[in-house]
């Protein structure tokens, strides 16, 4: 139907049935490119001159399957904000792995320690999570290891300690900050 958007995985493959390409969207269904975007862009504007290109369309069963696929394709990028990774892992844990961290670990191809570390970030107070914002300068942004250490403690402790850390009252290095947090908790 006109205006209806079907969600499909479009991957440029070599041994796939050829599909005609037309810019007349009233005669062909609308699809959203979910994976293979870099390959698609690598073709450049010359692909429009070909008249056809090879694709494979796979429909997702549901939005969670689409989310899982998108995470598996992009979740290992190094430039992802830690909270995005944490929230994505939480969603996969809940909706795809039934709360089983070992299953999540297998699904994403990461160690259980990695999964636990990032899931811990979801335990941070919302105000503390703001200090993980990638738009902050490196000096005012909370380091990942420091945030993980803070996540092991209650909200009151998190708020009290994070303010001193981001003001620069504690060492610059994450190891110094983690050690300082542990000392503060022990001496409290």
Short mmCIF file of N, CA and C in Angstrom, two decimals:
data_model
loop_
_atom_site.label_atom_id
_atom_site.label_comp_id
_atom_site.label_asym_id
_atom_site.label_seq_id
_atom_site.Cartn_x
_atom_site.Cartn_y
_atom_site.Cartn_z
N UNK A 1 0.84 -1.18 0.00
CA UNK A 1 0.00 0.00 0.00
C UNK A 1 0.88 1.24 0.00
N UNK A 2 0.36 2.28 -0.62
CA UNK A 2 1.09 3.53 -0.69
C UNK A 2 1.28 4.10 0.71
N UNK A 3 2.50 4.51 1.01
CA UNK A 3 2.79 5.11 2.30
C UNK A 3 3.12 4.10 3.39
N UNK A 4 2.86 2.82 3.14
CA UNK A 4 3.17 1.81 4.15
C UNK A 4 4.66 1.50 4.09
N UNK A 5 5.28 1.46 5.23
CA UNK A 5 6.72 1.23 5.28
C UNK A 5 6.98 -0.17 5.80
N UNK A 6 7.57 -0.98 4.97
CA UNK A 6 7.94 -2.32 5.39
C UNK A 6 9.36 -2.28 5.91
N UNK A 7 9.61 -3.01 6.95
CA UNK A 7 10.96 -3.07 7.50
C UNK A 7 11.60 -4.33 6.94
N UNK A 8 12.74 -4.14 6.32
CA UNK A 8 13.42 -5.29 5.71
C UNK A 8 14.92 -5.12 5.86
N UNK A 9 15.61 -6.23 5.88
CA UNK A 9 17.06 -6.20 5.84
C UNK A 9 17.46 -6.19 4.37
N UNK A 10 18.26 -5.26 4.02
CA UNK A 10 18.72 -5.20 2.64
C UNK A 10 20.22 -5.38 2.67
N UNK A 11 20.66 -6.42 2.09
CA UNK A 11 22.09 -6.67 2.04
C UNK A 11 22.50 -6.86 0.58
N UNK A 12 23.52 -6.16 0.21
CA UNK A 12 24.02 -6.31 -1.14
C UNK A 12 24.87 -7.58 -1.19
N UNK A 13 24.43 -8.53 -1.95
CA UNK A 13 25.13 -9.80 -2.06
C UNK A 13 25.46 -10.07 -3.52
N UNK A 14 26.34 -11.01 -3.77
CA UNK A 14 26.74 -11.26 -5.14
C UNK A 14 25.90 -12.33 -5.82
N UNK A 15 25.54 -13.39 -5.15
CA UNK A 15 24.80 -14.48 -5.79
C UNK A 15 23.32 -14.43 -5.40
N UNK A 16 22.65 -13.36 -5.80
CA UNK A 16 21.25 -13.17 -5.44
C UNK A 16 20.48 -12.81 -6.70
N UNK A 17 19.20 -13.14 -6.72
CA UNK A 17 18.35 -12.81 -7.85
C UNK A 17 18.39 -11.31 -8.14
N UNK A 18 18.49 -10.94 -9.42
CA UNK A 18 18.56 -9.53 -9.78
C UNK A 18 17.19 -8.89 -9.65
N UNK A 19 17.18 -7.68 -9.15
CA UNK A 19 15.94 -6.95 -8.93
C UNK A 19 16.02 -5.64 -9.69
N UNK A 20 14.97 -5.28 -10.38
CA UNK A 20 14.93 -4.03 -11.11
C UNK A 20 14.89 -2.86 -10.14
N UNK A 21 15.55 -1.80 -10.50
CA UNK A 21 15.58 -0.60 -9.67
C UNK A 21 14.80 0.48 -10.36
N UNK A 22 13.90 1.12 -9.64
CA UNK A 22 13.18 2.25 -10.20
C UNK A 22 13.04 3.32 -9.13
N UNK A 23 12.99 4.54 -9.57
CA UNK A 23 12.82 5.63 -8.61
C UNK A 23 11.34 5.96 -8.41
N UNK A 24 10.47 5.28 -9.14
CA UNK A 24 9.03 5.51 -9.00
C UNK A 24 8.53 4.75 -7.77
N UNK A 25 8.47 5.43 -6.65
CA UNK A 25 8.13 4.76 -5.39
C UNK A 25 6.65 4.40 -5.29
N UNK A 26 5.82 4.90 -6.19
CA UNK A 26 4.41 4.53 -6.15
C UNK A 26 4.20 3.11 -6.65
N UNK A 27 5.13 2.58 -7.41
CA UNK A 27 4.96 1.24 -7.98
C UNK A 27 5.75 0.18 -7.22
N UNK A 28 6.64 0.58 -6.32
CA UNK A 28 7.41 -0.41 -5.57
C UNK A 28 7.24 -0.15 -4.07
N UNK A 29 7.32 -1.19 -3.27
CA UNK A 29 7.19 -0.99 -1.82
C UNK A 29 8.33 -0.14 -1.29
N UNK A 30 8.09 0.52 -0.17
CA UNK A 30 9.12 1.31 0.49
C UNK A 30 9.85 0.41 1.49
N UNK A 31 11.17 0.44 1.48
CA UNK A 31 11.95 -0.35 2.40
C UNK A 31 12.91 0.55 3.15
N UNK A 32 13.26 0.13 4.33
CA UNK A 32 14.23 0.86 5.13
C UNK A 32 15.51 0.03 5.15
N UNK A 33 16.60 0.65 4.80
CA UNK A 33 17.88 -0.03 4.80
C UNK A 33 18.34 -0.19 6.24
N UNK A 34 18.51 -1.43 6.68
CA UNK A 34 18.85 -1.70 8.06
C UNK A 34 20.30 -2.13 8.19
N UNK A 35 20.76 -2.98 7.30
CA UNK A 35 22.15 -3.41 7.34
C UNK A 35 22.72 -3.35 5.94
N UNK A 36 24.00 -3.19 5.86
CA UNK A 36 24.65 -3.10 4.56
C UNK A 36 24.75 -1.68 4.04
N UNK A 37 24.51 -0.71 4.92
CA UNK A 37 24.52 0.69 4.47
C UNK A 37 25.89 1.10 3.95
N UNK A 38 26.94 0.67 4.63
CA UNK A 38 28.29 1.06 4.17
C UNK A 38 28.58 0.48 2.78
N UNK A 39 28.14 -0.77 2.57
CA UNK A 39 28.33 -1.37 1.24
C UNK A 39 27.51 -0.62 0.20
N UNK A 40 26.29 -0.24 0.59
CA UNK A 40 25.42 0.50 -0.32
C UNK A 40 26.05 1.82 -0.70
N UNK A 41 26.55 2.55 0.29
CA UNK A 41 27.18 3.85 0.02
C UNK A 41 28.47 3.70 -0.76
N UNK A 42 29.15 2.58 -0.57
CA UNK A 42 30.40 2.36 -1.30
C UNK A 42 30.16 2.23 -2.80
N UNK A 43 28.95 1.83 -3.16
CA UNK A 43 28.61 1.74 -4.59
C UNK A 43 28.61 3.12 -5.23
N UNK A 44 28.36 4.14 -4.43
CA UNK A 44 28.36 5.51 -4.94
C UNK A 44 27.18 5.78 -5.84
N UNK A 45 27.16 6.95 -6.45
CA UNK A 45 26.02 7.32 -7.30
C UNK A 45 25.94 6.50 -8.59
N UNK A 46 27.00 5.78 -8.92
CA UNK A 46 27.01 5.01 -10.18
C UNK A 46 26.00 3.87 -10.17
N UNK A 47 25.59 3.39 -8.96
CA UNK A 47 24.64 2.27 -8.94
C UNK A 47 23.29 2.65 -9.55
N UNK A 48 22.93 3.92 -9.52
CA UNK A 48 21.65 4.35 -10.09
C UNK A 48 21.66 4.24 -11.61
N UNK A 49 22.84 4.32 -12.22
CA UNK A 49 22.94 4.23 -13.67
C UNK A 49 22.85 2.79 -14.18
N UNK A 50 22.99 1.83 -13.29
CA UNK A 50 22.99 0.44 -13.71
C UNK A 50 21.62 -0.05 -14.17
N UNK A 51 20.56 0.52 -13.62
CA UNK A 51 19.23 0.05 -13.96
C UNK A 51 18.78 -1.09 -13.07
N UNK A 52 19.71 -1.84 -12.49
CA UNK A 52 19.37 -2.92 -11.56
C UNK A 52 20.54 -3.11 -10.60
N UNK A 53 20.26 -3.75 -9.51
CA UNK A 53 21.29 -4.11 -8.55
C UNK A 53 20.81 -5.34 -7.80
N UNK A 54 21.71 -6.01 -7.16
CA UNK A 54 21.37 -7.26 -6.48
C UNK A 54 21.11 -7.00 -5.00
N UNK A 55 19.99 -7.53 -4.52
CA UNK A 55 19.65 -7.38 -3.11
C UNK A 55 19.00 -8.66 -2.60
N UNK A 56 18.93 -8.76 -1.29
CA UNK A 56 18.15 -9.82 -0.65
C UNK A 56 17.28 -9.14 0.39
N UNK A 57 16.00 -9.43 0.38
CA UNK A 57 15.08 -8.85 1.34
C UNK A 57 14.65 -9.92 2.34
N UNK A 58 14.85 -9.65 3.60
CA UNK A 58 14.40 -10.53 4.67
C UNK A 58 13.51 -9.72 5.58
N UNK A 59 12.32 -10.19 5.81
CA UNK A 59 11.43 -9.47 6.72
C UNK A 59 11.73 -9.90 8.15
N UNK A 60 11.70 -8.95 9.05
CA UNK A 60 11.88 -9.25 10.47
C UNK A 60 10.57 -9.75 11.04
N UNK A 61 10.67 -10.65 12.00
CA UNK A 61 9.47 -11.13 12.69
C UNK A 61 8.86 -10.01 13.53
N UNK A 62 9.74 -9.21 14.17
CA UNK A 62 9.26 -8.14 15.04
C UNK A 62 10.37 -7.10 15.21
N UNK A 63 10.03 -6.03 15.92
CA UNK A 63 10.99 -4.94 16.10
C UNK A 63 12.17 -5.37 16.98
N UNK A 64 11.97 -6.34 17.85
CA UNK A 64 13.08 -6.81 18.70
C UNK A 64 14.12 -7.55 17.88
N UNK A 65 13.68 -8.30 16.88
CA UNK A 65 14.63 -8.98 16.00
C UNK A 65 15.42 -7.94 15.20
N UNK A 66 14.74 -6.89 14.76
CA UNK A 66 15.42 -5.82 14.03
C UNK A 66 16.45 -5.14 14.94
N UNK A 67 16.06 -4.87 16.19
CA UNK A 67 16.96 -4.24 17.15
C UNK A 67 18.18 -5.13 17.39
N UNK A 68 17.94 -6.41 17.58
CA UNK A 68 19.03 -7.36 17.81
C UNK A 68 20.02 -7.34 16.65
N UNK A 69 19.50 -7.38 15.45
CA UNK A 69 20.35 -7.38 14.26
C UNK A 69 21.15 -6.08 14.17
N UNK A 70 20.49 -4.97 14.41
CA UNK A 70 21.18 -3.67 14.36
C UNK A 70 22.28 -3.61 15.41
N UNK A 71 22.01 -4.12 16.63
CA UNK A 71 23.04 -4.11 17.67
C UNK A 71 24.21 -5.01 17.29
N UNK A 72 23.91 -6.19 16.78
CA UNK A 72 24.99 -7.11 16.43
C UNK A 72 25.85 -6.56 15.30
N UNK A 73 25.26 -5.76 14.43
CA UNK A 73 26.03 -5.16 13.34
C UNK A 73 26.83 -3.94 13.79
N UNK A 74 26.30 -3.19 14.74
CA UNK A 74 26.92 -1.92 15.12
C UNK A 74 27.39 -1.83 16.56
N UNK A 75 26.96 -2.75 17.40
CA UNK A 75 27.23 -2.67 18.83
C UNK A 75 28.68 -2.83 19.22
N UNK A 76 29.51 -3.29 18.32
CA UNK A 76 30.92 -3.47 18.65
C UNK A 76 31.78 -2.28 18.23
N UNK A 77 31.15 -1.27 17.65
CA UNK A 77 31.92 -0.09 17.27
C UNK A 77 32.48 0.58 18.52
N UNK A 78 33.69 1.06 18.43
CA UNK A 78 34.36 1.65 19.59
C UNK A 78 33.83 3.03 19.94
N UNK A 79 33.20 3.70 19.00
CA UNK A 79 32.77 5.07 19.24
C UNK A 79 31.36 5.18 19.83
N UNK A 80 30.76 4.06 20.21
CA UNK A 80 29.42 4.11 20.80
C UNK A 80 29.50 4.62 22.24
N UNK A 81 28.60 5.51 22.61
CA UNK A 81 28.57 5.98 24.00
C UNK A 81 28.27 4.80 24.95
N UNK A 82 28.95 4.73 26.08
CA UNK A 82 28.78 3.60 27.00
C UNK A 82 27.33 3.38 27.44
N UNK A 83 26.58 4.47 27.65
CA UNK A 83 25.19 4.28 28.08
C UNK A 83 24.33 3.70 26.97
N UNK A 84 24.63 3.98 25.72
CA UNK A 84 23.90 3.37 24.62
C UNK A 84 24.13 1.87 24.61
N UNK A 85 25.37 1.47 24.82
CA UNK A 85 25.70 0.04 24.88
C UNK A 85 24.98 -0.58 26.07
N UNK A 86 25.02 0.09 27.24
CA UNK A 86 24.39 -0.44 28.45
C UNK A 86 22.88 -0.63 28.26
N UNK A 87 22.23 0.37 27.69
CA UNK A 87 20.78 0.28 27.49
C UNK A 87 20.42 -0.78 26.45
N UNK A 88 21.25 -0.90 25.43
CA UNK A 88 21.00 -1.92 24.41
C UNK A 88 21.15 -3.32 24.99
N UNK A 89 22.20 -3.52 25.79
CA UNK A 89 22.39 -4.83 26.41
C UNK A 89 21.24 -5.15 27.36
N UNK A 90 20.77 -4.16 28.09
CA UNK A 90 19.63 -4.36 29.00
C UNK A 90 18.39 -4.79 28.22
N UNK A 91 18.16 -4.15 27.09
CA UNK A 91 16.99 -4.48 26.26
C UNK A 91 17.11 -5.90 25.70
N UNK A 92 18.30 -6.25 25.21
CA UNK A 92 18.50 -7.60 24.69
C UNK A 92 18.36 -8.64 25.80
N UNK A 93 18.89 -8.33 26.97
CA UNK A 93 18.81 -9.25 28.11
C UNK A 93 17.35 -9.53 28.45
N UNK A 94 16.57 -8.49 28.49
CA UNK A 94 15.16 -8.62 28.87
C UNK A 94 14.32 -9.28 27.78
N UNK A 95 14.48 -8.82 26.53
CA UNK A 95 13.56 -9.24 25.47
C UNK A 95 14.02 -10.42 24.63
N UNK A 96 15.30 -10.71 24.63
CA UNK A 96 15.79 -11.80 23.79
C UNK A 96 16.45 -12.94 24.57
N UNK A 97 16.90 -12.65 25.78
CA UNK A 97 17.67 -13.67 26.52
C UNK A 97 16.98 -14.09 27.82
N UNK A 98 15.79 -13.60 28.06
CA UNK A 98 15.05 -14.02 29.24
C UNK A 98 15.76 -13.76 30.55
N UNK A 99 16.60 -12.73 30.59
CA UNK A 99 17.31 -12.40 31.82
C UNK A 99 18.57 -13.21 32.05
N UNK A 100 18.94 -14.06 31.10
CA UNK A 100 20.11 -14.93 31.26
C UNK A 100 21.36 -14.22 30.71
N UNK A 101 22.26 -13.82 31.59
CA UNK A 101 23.46 -13.09 31.18
C UNK A 101 24.41 -13.94 30.35
N UNK A 102 24.45 -15.23 30.62
CA UNK A 102 25.31 -16.11 29.82
C UNK A 102 24.82 -16.17 28.38
N UNK A 103 23.52 -16.24 28.22
CA UNK A 103 22.93 -16.24 26.87
C UNK A 103 23.22 -14.92 26.16
N UNK A 104 23.10 -13.81 26.89
CA UNK A 104 23.40 -12.50 26.32
C UNK A 104 24.87 -12.44 25.90
N UNK A 105 25.74 -12.95 26.75
CA UNK A 105 27.17 -12.97 26.45
C UNK A 105 27.45 -13.72 25.15
N UNK A 106 26.80 -14.87 24.98
CA UNK A 106 26.97 -15.65 23.74
C UNK A 106 26.40 -14.90 22.53
N UNK A 107 25.22 -14.30 22.74
CA UNK A 107 24.55 -13.58 21.64
C UNK A 107 25.41 -12.46 21.09
N UNK A 108 26.00 -11.64 21.97
CA UNK A 108 26.76 -10.48 21.52
C UNK A 108 28.25 -10.78 21.32
N UNK A 109 28.69 -11.98 21.68
CA UNK A 109 30.08 -12.36 21.47
C UNK A 109 31.05 -11.64 22.40
N UNK A 110 30.59 -11.34 23.61
CA UNK A 110 31.43 -10.65 24.60
C UNK A 110 31.45 -11.49 25.87
N UNK A 111 32.44 -11.23 26.71
CA UNK A 111 32.56 -11.96 27.97
C UNK A 111 31.45 -11.54 28.94
N UNK A 112 31.21 -12.38 29.92
CA UNK A 112 30.24 -12.04 30.94
C UNK A 112 30.72 -10.82 31.72
N UNK A 113 32.03 -10.68 31.91
CA UNK A 113 32.57 -9.51 32.60
C UNK A 113 32.22 -8.23 31.84
N UNK A 114 32.32 -8.26 30.51
CA UNK A 114 31.94 -7.11 29.68
C UNK A 114 30.47 -6.79 29.87
N UNK A 115 29.64 -7.82 29.79
CA UNK A 115 28.19 -7.65 29.94
C UNK A 115 27.87 -7.07 31.31
N UNK A 116 28.45 -7.63 32.36
CA UNK A 116 28.21 -7.14 33.72
C UNK A 116 28.65 -5.69 33.89
N UNK A 117 29.81 -5.37 33.32
CA UNK A 117 30.35 -4.02 33.45
C UNK A 117 29.37 -3.00 32.85
N UNK A 118 28.91 -3.27 31.63
CA UNK A 118 28.01 -2.32 30.97
C UNK A 118 26.62 -2.32 31.60
N UNK A 119 26.12 -3.48 32.00
CA UNK A 119 24.81 -3.50 32.64
C UNK A 119 24.84 -2.72 33.95
N UNK A 120 25.98 -2.70 34.61
CA UNK A 120 26.13 -1.94 35.85
C UNK A 120 25.90 -0.45 35.65
N UNK A 121 26.21 0.06 34.48
CA UNK A 121 26.02 1.49 34.21
C UNK A 121 24.55 1.90 34.32
N UNK A 122 23.65 0.94 34.08
CA UNK A 122 22.21 1.23 34.19
C UNK A 122 21.81 1.48 35.64
N UNK A 123 22.66 1.09 36.59
CA UNK A 123 22.37 1.28 38.02
C UNK A 123 22.78 2.66 38.50
N UNK A 124 23.48 3.41 37.66
CA UNK A 124 23.89 4.75 38.05
C UNK A 124 22.67 5.67 38.12
N UNK A 125 22.71 6.60 39.05
CA UNK A 125 21.69 7.63 39.13
C UNK A 125 21.67 8.42 37.82
N UNK A 126 20.51 8.89 37.42
CA UNK A 126 20.38 9.64 36.16
C UNK A 126 21.31 10.85 36.10
N UNK A 127 21.45 11.56 37.22
CA UNK A 127 22.35 12.72 37.25
C UNK A 127 23.80 12.30 37.05
N UNK A 128 24.17 11.16 37.59
CA UNK A 128 25.54 10.65 37.44
C UNK A 128 25.75 10.18 36.00
N UNK A 129 24.72 9.57 35.41
CA UNK A 129 24.82 9.12 34.02
C UNK A 129 25.11 10.27 33.07
N UNK A 130 24.63 11.46 33.40
CA UNK A 130 24.88 12.63 32.56
C UNK A 130 26.37 12.91 32.38
N UNK A 131 27.17 12.52 33.35
CA UNK A 131 28.62 12.74 33.26
C UNK A 131 29.31 11.76 32.33
N UNK A 132 28.56 10.83 31.75
CA UNK A 132 29.10 9.93 30.72
C UNK A 132 28.81 10.45 29.31
N UNK A 133 28.15 11.57 29.22
CA UNK A 133 27.76 12.15 27.94
C UNK A 133 29.01 12.41 27.08
N UNK A 134 29.06 11.83 25.87
CA UNK A 134 30.24 12.02 25.02
C UNK A 134 30.46 13.46 24.57
N UNK A 135 29.45 14.32 24.73
CA UNK A 135 29.60 15.73 24.34
C UNK A 135 30.40 16.53 25.36
N UNK A 136 30.56 15.98 26.55
CA UNK A 136 31.36 16.66 27.57
C UNK A 136 32.83 16.58 27.19
N UNK A 137 33.60 17.53 27.67
CA UNK A 137 35.04 17.46 27.43
C UNK A 137 35.60 16.27 28.19
N UNK A 138 36.74 15.80 27.76
CA UNK A 138 37.35 14.64 28.41
C UNK A 138 37.62 14.91 29.89
N UNK A 139 37.92 16.15 30.20
CA UNK A 139 38.22 16.52 31.58
C UNK A 139 36.99 16.46 32.49
N UNK A 140 35.81 16.78 31.95
CA UNK A 140 34.60 16.77 32.76
C UNK A 140 33.77 15.50 32.60
N UNK A 141 34.15 14.67 31.64
CA UNK A 141 33.41 13.42 31.42
C UNK A 141 33.94 12.34 32.36
N UNK A 142 33.04 11.57 32.89
CA UNK A 142 33.39 10.47 33.78
C UNK A 142 34.01 9.33 32.97
N UNK A 143 35.09 8.78 33.46
CA UNK A 143 35.73 7.66 32.78
C UNK A 143 34.91 6.39 33.00
N UNK A 144 34.93 5.50 32.02
CA UNK A 144 34.11 4.30 32.07
C UNK A 144 34.39 3.48 33.33
N UNK A 145 35.65 3.21 33.63
CA UNK A 145 35.99 2.41 34.81
C UNK A 145 35.53 3.07 36.10
N UNK A 146 35.62 4.39 36.14
CA UNK A 146 35.17 5.14 37.32
C UNK A 146 33.66 5.01 37.47
N UNK A 147 32.95 5.12 36.34
CA UNK A 147 31.49 4.98 36.37
C UNK A 147 31.09 3.58 36.83
N UNK A 148 31.81 2.58 36.37
CA UNK A 148 31.51 1.20 36.77
C UNK A 148 31.72 1.06 38.28
N UNK A 149 32.80 1.63 38.80
CA UNK A 149 33.05 1.56 40.25
C UNK A 149 31.95 2.28 41.02
N UNK A 150 31.53 3.44 40.55
CA UNK A 150 30.45 4.17 41.21
C UNK A 150 29.14 3.38 41.20
N UNK A 151 28.90 2.63 40.12
CA UNK A 151 27.64 1.89 39.99
C UNK A 151 27.49 0.80 41.05
N UNK A 152 28.57 0.45 41.72
CA UNK A 152 28.53 -0.58 42.76
C UNK A 152 28.00 -0.04 44.08
N UNK A 153 27.76 1.28 44.14
CA UNK A 153 27.38 1.92 45.39
C UNK A 153 26.03 2.61 45.24
N UNK A 154 25.44 2.96 46.35
CA UNK A 154 24.12 3.59 46.35
C UNK A 154 24.13 4.99 45.75
N UNK A 155 22.93 5.49 45.48
CA UNK A 155 22.75 6.78 44.82
C UNK A 155 23.40 7.92 45.61
N UNK A 156 23.22 7.90 46.93
CA UNK A 156 23.78 8.98 47.76
C UNK A 156 25.31 9.02 47.62
N UNK A 157 25.93 7.87 47.66
CA UNK A 157 27.40 7.79 47.53
C UNK A 157 27.81 8.24 46.13
N UNK A 158 27.09 7.78 45.11
CA UNK A 158 27.40 8.17 43.73
C UNK A 158 27.41 9.68 43.58
N UNK A 159 26.34 10.32 44.02
CA UNK A 159 26.22 11.78 43.86
C UNK A 159 27.30 12.53 44.64
N UNK A 160 27.57 12.07 45.85
CA UNK A 160 28.56 12.74 46.69
C UNK A 160 29.96 12.65 46.07
N UNK A 161 30.30 11.49 45.55
CA UNK A 161 31.65 11.28 45.03
C UNK A 161 31.84 11.83 43.62
N UNK A 162 30.82 11.74 42.78
CA UNK A 162 30.98 12.18 41.39
C UNK A 162 31.23 13.68 41.31
N UNK A 163 30.63 14.43 42.19
CA UNK A 163 30.83 15.88 42.13
C UNK A 163 32.29 16.24 42.37
N UNK A 164 32.93 15.54 43.28
CA UNK A 164 34.34 15.82 43.56
C UNK A 164 35.23 15.33 42.41
N UNK A 165 34.85 14.23 41.81
CA UNK A 165 35.65 13.68 40.70
C UNK A 165 35.63 14.63 39.51
N UNK A 166 34.44 15.08 39.11
CA UNK A 166 34.34 15.94 37.92
C UNK A 166 34.87 17.35 38.17
N UNK A 167 34.96 17.77 39.43
CA UNK A 167 35.57 19.07 39.73
C UNK A 167 37.09 18.98 39.70
N UNK A 168 37.63 17.78 39.56
CA UNK A 168 39.07 17.62 39.46
C UNK A 168 39.77 17.50 40.80
N UNK A 169 39.03 17.22 41.86
CA UNK A 169 39.62 17.10 43.19
C UNK A 169 40.32 15.76 43.38
N UNK A 170 40.08 14.85 42.45
CA UNK A 170 40.66 13.50 42.52
C UNK A 170 41.59 13.36 41.32
N UNK A 171 42.53 12.45 41.36
CA UNK A 171 43.47 12.26 40.25
C UNK A 171 42.80 12.19 38.89
N UNK A 172 43.57 12.48 37.86
CA UNK A 172 43.05 12.48 36.48
C UNK A 172 42.81 11.09 35.94
N UNK A 173 43.59 10.13 36.40
CA UNK A 173 43.55 8.79 35.83
C UNK A 173 42.45 7.95 36.47
N UNK A 174 41.83 7.11 35.65
CA UNK A 174 40.74 6.27 36.13
C UNK A 174 41.15 5.37 37.28
N UNK A 175 42.35 4.83 37.24
CA UNK A 175 42.80 3.94 38.32
C UNK A 175 42.87 4.71 39.64
N UNK A 176 43.35 5.95 39.60
CA UNK A 176 43.40 6.78 40.81
C UNK A 176 42.00 7.06 41.32
N UNK A 177 41.08 7.34 40.41
CA UNK A 177 39.70 7.65 40.79
C UNK A 177 39.02 6.43 41.41
N UNK A 178 39.23 5.26 40.82
CA UNK A 178 38.62 4.04 41.36
C UNK A 178 39.16 3.73 42.76
N UNK A 179 40.47 3.87 42.92
CA UNK A 179 41.08 3.64 44.23
C UNK A 179 40.53 4.63 45.26
N UNK A 180 40.38 5.89 44.87
CA UNK A 180 39.86 6.92 45.76
C UNK A 180 38.42 6.60 46.16
N UNK A 181 37.60 6.14 45.21
CA UNK A 181 36.22 5.77 45.52
C UNK A 181 36.20 4.66 46.56
N UNK A 182 37.02 3.65 46.34
CA UNK A 182 37.07 2.52 47.29
C UNK A 182 37.48 2.99 48.68
N UNK A 183 38.45 3.89 48.75
CA UNK A 183 38.90 4.42 50.05
C UNK A 183 37.79 5.21 50.73
N UNK A 184 37.06 6.04 49.94
CA UNK A 184 35.98 6.84 50.50
C UNK A 184 34.88 5.97 51.07
N UNK A 185 34.57 4.88 50.37
CA UNK A 185 33.51 3.98 50.82
C UNK A 185 33.95 3.25 52.09
N UNK A 186 35.20 2.81 52.12
CA UNK A 186 35.72 2.12 53.31
C UNK A 186 35.77 3.02 54.53
N UNK A 187 36.12 4.28 54.32
CA UNK A 187 36.28 5.22 55.44
C UNK A 187 34.97 5.88 55.87
N UNK A 188 33.91 5.64 55.13
CA UNK A 188 32.61 6.28 55.45
C UNK A 188 31.95 5.64 56.65
#
